[in-house]
Tab-separated table of C-alpha atoms in Angstrom:
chain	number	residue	atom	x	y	z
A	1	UNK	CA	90.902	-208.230	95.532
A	2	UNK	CA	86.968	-206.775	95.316
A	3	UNK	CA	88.069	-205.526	99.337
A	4	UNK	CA	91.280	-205.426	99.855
A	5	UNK	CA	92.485	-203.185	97.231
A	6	UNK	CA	90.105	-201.938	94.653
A	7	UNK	CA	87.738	-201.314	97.725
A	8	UNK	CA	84.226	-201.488	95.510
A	9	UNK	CA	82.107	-204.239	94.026
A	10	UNK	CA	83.147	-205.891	91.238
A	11	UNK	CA	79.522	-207.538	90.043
A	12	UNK	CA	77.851	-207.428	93.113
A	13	UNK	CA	75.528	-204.684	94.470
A	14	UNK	CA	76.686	-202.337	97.127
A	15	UNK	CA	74.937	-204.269	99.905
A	16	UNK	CA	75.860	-207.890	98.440
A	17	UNK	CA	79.379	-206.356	98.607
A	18	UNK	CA	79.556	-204.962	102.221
A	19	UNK	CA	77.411	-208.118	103.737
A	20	UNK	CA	79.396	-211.038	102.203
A	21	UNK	CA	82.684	-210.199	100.832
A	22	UNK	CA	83.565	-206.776	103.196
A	23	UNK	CA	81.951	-207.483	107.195
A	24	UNK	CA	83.401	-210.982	107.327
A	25	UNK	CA	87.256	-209.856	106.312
A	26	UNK	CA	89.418	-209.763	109.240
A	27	UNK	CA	91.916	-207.260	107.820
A	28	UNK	CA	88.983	-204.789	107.488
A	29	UNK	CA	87.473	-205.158	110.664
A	30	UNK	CA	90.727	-204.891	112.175
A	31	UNK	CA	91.121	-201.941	110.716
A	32	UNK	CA	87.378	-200.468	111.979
A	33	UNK	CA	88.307	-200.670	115.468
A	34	UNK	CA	90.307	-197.263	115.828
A	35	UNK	CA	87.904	-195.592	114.194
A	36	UNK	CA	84.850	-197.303	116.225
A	37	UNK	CA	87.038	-196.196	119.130
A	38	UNK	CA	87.806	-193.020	118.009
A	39	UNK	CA	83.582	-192.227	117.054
A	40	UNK	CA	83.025	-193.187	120.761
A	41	UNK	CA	85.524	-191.054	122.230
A	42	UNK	CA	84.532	-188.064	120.875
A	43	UNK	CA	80.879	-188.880	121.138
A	44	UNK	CA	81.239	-189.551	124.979
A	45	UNK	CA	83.462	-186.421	124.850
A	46	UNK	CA	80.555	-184.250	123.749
A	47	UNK	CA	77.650	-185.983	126.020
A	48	UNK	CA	80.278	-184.581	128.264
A	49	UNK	CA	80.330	-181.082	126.970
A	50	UNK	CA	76.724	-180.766	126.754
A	51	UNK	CA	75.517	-181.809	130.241
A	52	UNK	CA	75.040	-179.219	132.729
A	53	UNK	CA	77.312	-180.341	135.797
A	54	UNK	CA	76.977	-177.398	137.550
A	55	UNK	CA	74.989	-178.205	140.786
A	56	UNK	CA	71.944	-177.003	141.666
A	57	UNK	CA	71.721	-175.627	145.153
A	58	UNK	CA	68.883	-173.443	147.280
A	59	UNK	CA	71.338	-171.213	148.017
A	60	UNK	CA	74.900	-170.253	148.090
A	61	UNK	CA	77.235	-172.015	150.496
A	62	UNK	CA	79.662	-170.084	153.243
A	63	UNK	CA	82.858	-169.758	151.008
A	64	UNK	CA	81.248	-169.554	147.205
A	65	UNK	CA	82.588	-166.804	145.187
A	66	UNK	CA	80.222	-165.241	142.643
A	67	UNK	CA	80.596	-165.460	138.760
A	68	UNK	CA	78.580	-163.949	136.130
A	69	UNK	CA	76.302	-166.686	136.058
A	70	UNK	CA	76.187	-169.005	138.885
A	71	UNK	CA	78.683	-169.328	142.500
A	72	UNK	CA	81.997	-171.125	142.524
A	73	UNK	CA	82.807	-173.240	145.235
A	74	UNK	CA	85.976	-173.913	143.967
A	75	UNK	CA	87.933	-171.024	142.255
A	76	UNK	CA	91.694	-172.134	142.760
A	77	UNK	CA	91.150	-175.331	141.264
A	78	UNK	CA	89.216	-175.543	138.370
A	79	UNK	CA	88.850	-178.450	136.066
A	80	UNK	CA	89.667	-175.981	132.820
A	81	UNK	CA	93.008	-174.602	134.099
A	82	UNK	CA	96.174	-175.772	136.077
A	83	UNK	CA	95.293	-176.408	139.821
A	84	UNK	CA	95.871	-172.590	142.464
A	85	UNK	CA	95.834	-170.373	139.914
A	86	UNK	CA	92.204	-169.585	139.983
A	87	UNK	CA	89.667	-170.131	137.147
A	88	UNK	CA	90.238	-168.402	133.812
A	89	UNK	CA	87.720	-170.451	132.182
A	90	UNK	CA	84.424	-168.186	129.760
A	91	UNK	CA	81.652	-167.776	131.869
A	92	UNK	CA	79.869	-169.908	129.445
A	93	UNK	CA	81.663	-173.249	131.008
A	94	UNK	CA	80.594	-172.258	134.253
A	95	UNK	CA	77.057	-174.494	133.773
A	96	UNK	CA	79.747	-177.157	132.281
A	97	UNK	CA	82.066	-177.004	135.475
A	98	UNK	CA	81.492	-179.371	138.893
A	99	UNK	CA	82.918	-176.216	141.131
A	100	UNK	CA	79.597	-174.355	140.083
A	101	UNK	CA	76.796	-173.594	142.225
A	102	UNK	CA	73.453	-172.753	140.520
A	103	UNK	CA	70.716	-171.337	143.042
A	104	UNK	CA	67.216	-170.112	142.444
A	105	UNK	CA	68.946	-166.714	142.041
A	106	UNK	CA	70.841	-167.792	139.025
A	107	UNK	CA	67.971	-168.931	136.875
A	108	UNK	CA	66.445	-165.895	135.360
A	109	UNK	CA	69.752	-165.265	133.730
A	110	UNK	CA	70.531	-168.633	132.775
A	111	UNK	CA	67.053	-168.691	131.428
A	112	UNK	CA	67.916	-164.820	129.906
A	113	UNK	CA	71.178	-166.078	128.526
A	114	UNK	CA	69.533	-168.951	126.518
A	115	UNK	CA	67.155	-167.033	124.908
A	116	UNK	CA	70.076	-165.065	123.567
A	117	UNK	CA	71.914	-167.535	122.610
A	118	UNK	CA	68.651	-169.306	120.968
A	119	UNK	CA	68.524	-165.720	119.036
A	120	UNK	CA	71.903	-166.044	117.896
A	121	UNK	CA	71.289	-168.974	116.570
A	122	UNK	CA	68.980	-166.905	114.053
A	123	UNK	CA	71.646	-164.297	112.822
A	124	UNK	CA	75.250	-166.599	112.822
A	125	UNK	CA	76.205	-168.548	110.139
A	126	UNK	CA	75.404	-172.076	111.422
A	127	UNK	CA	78.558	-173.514	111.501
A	128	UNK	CA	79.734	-170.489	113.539
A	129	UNK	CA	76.830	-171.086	116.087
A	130	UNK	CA	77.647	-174.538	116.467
A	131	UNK	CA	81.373	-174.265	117.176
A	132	UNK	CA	80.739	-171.617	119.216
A	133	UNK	CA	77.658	-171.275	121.391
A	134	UNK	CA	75.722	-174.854	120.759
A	135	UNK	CA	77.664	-176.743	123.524
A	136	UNK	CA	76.781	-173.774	125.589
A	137	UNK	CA	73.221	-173.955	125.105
A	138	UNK	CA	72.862	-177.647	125.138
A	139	UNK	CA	73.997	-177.105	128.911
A	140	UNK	CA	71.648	-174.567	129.227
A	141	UNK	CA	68.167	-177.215	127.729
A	142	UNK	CA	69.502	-179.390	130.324
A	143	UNK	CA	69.215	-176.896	132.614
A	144	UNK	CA	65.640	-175.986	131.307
A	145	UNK	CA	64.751	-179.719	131.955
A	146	UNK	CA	66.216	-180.436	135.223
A	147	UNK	CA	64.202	-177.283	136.631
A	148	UNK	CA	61.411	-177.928	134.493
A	149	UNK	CA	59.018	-176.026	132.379
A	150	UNK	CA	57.018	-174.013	135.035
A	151	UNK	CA	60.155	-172.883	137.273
A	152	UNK	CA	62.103	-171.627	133.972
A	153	UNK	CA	58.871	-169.255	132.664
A	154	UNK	CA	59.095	-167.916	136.158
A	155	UNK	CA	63.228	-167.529	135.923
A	156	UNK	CA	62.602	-165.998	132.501
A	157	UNK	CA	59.506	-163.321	133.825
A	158	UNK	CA	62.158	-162.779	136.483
A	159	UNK	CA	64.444	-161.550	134.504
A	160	UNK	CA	65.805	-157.677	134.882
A	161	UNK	CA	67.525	-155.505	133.612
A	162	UNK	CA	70.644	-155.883	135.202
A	163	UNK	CA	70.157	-159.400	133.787
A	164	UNK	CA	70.231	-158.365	130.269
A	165	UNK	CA	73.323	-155.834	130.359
A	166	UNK	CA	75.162	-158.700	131.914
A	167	UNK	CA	74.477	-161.087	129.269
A	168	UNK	CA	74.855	-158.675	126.424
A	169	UNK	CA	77.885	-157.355	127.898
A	170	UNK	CA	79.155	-161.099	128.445
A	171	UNK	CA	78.372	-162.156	124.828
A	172	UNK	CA	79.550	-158.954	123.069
A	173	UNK	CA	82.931	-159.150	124.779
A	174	UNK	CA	83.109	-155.884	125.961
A	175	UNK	CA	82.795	-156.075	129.291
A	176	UNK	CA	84.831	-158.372	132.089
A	177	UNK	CA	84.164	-159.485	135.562
């Protein structure tokens, strides 16, 4: 009765409760297994999100088309968008996408595009920075990892000013490659 139906302890504590009369029921933990599922799923579904899979590369390969951020080896047939009609994807899913190339060339705007998003991060309303840019710049300290501390302060003193348009351009919305 306690589990089933009024769902609370009756004169137990909480933990008395959960331990002996609510883990051993087999209606209940039939009933946590969607939801056990479900918590996976989504948490393997934003691991996903927020690893770069772009590859990194020394340079450009015979055939790679340039993006705003990194090469694509593979416009027609992108992973976010039906297969030959080229990639229509945000530039930000470019360090998300298998099809991208990142060379040496790319880094100090990688590095220049997640210090902006980092300064976002001061101005948005939180929830508006997560939903929007933090997948983005999880990609981004993977990135910074992968390449290390030493090779991103270079990428980031590397940075001009063509670098910075680009991104603010990019981030503002007001401009398209």
């Amino acid at each position: 009765m306690n589990v089933l139906h009024r769902r609370e302890p009756g004169q137990n504590t909480q933990d008395t409760h959960d331990q002996v009369y609510v883990l051993p029921e087999p209606q209940i933990r039939e009933a946590a297994v969607p939801v056990i599922n479900a918590g996976a799923l989504d948490a393997v579904a934003s691991a996903r999100r927020t690893v770069f899979a772009a590859r990194l590369a020394d340079q450009p390969q015979e055939g790679d088309r340039p993006t705003a951020t990194t090469h694509c080896a593979d416009f027609e047939h992108s992973p976010f968008g039906p297969p030959g009609r080229g990639c229509a994807a945000s530039f930000l899913l470019c360090t998300a996408c298998p099809n991208a190339r990142v060379t040496p060339a790319h880094h100090p705007r990688l590095a220049y595009l997640h210090q902006a998003l980092t300064a976002l991060r001061g101005v948005l309303d939180a929830a508006v920075w997560e939903a929007d840019w933090a997948d983005s710049h999880a990609r981004l300290d993977d990135l910074r990892a992968r390449l290390g501390e030493t090779v991103w302060a270079t990428a980031l003193g590397a940075v001009t000013g063509e670098d910075r348009a680009m991104i603010s351009h990019l981030l503002q919305g007001d401009f398209d490659l």
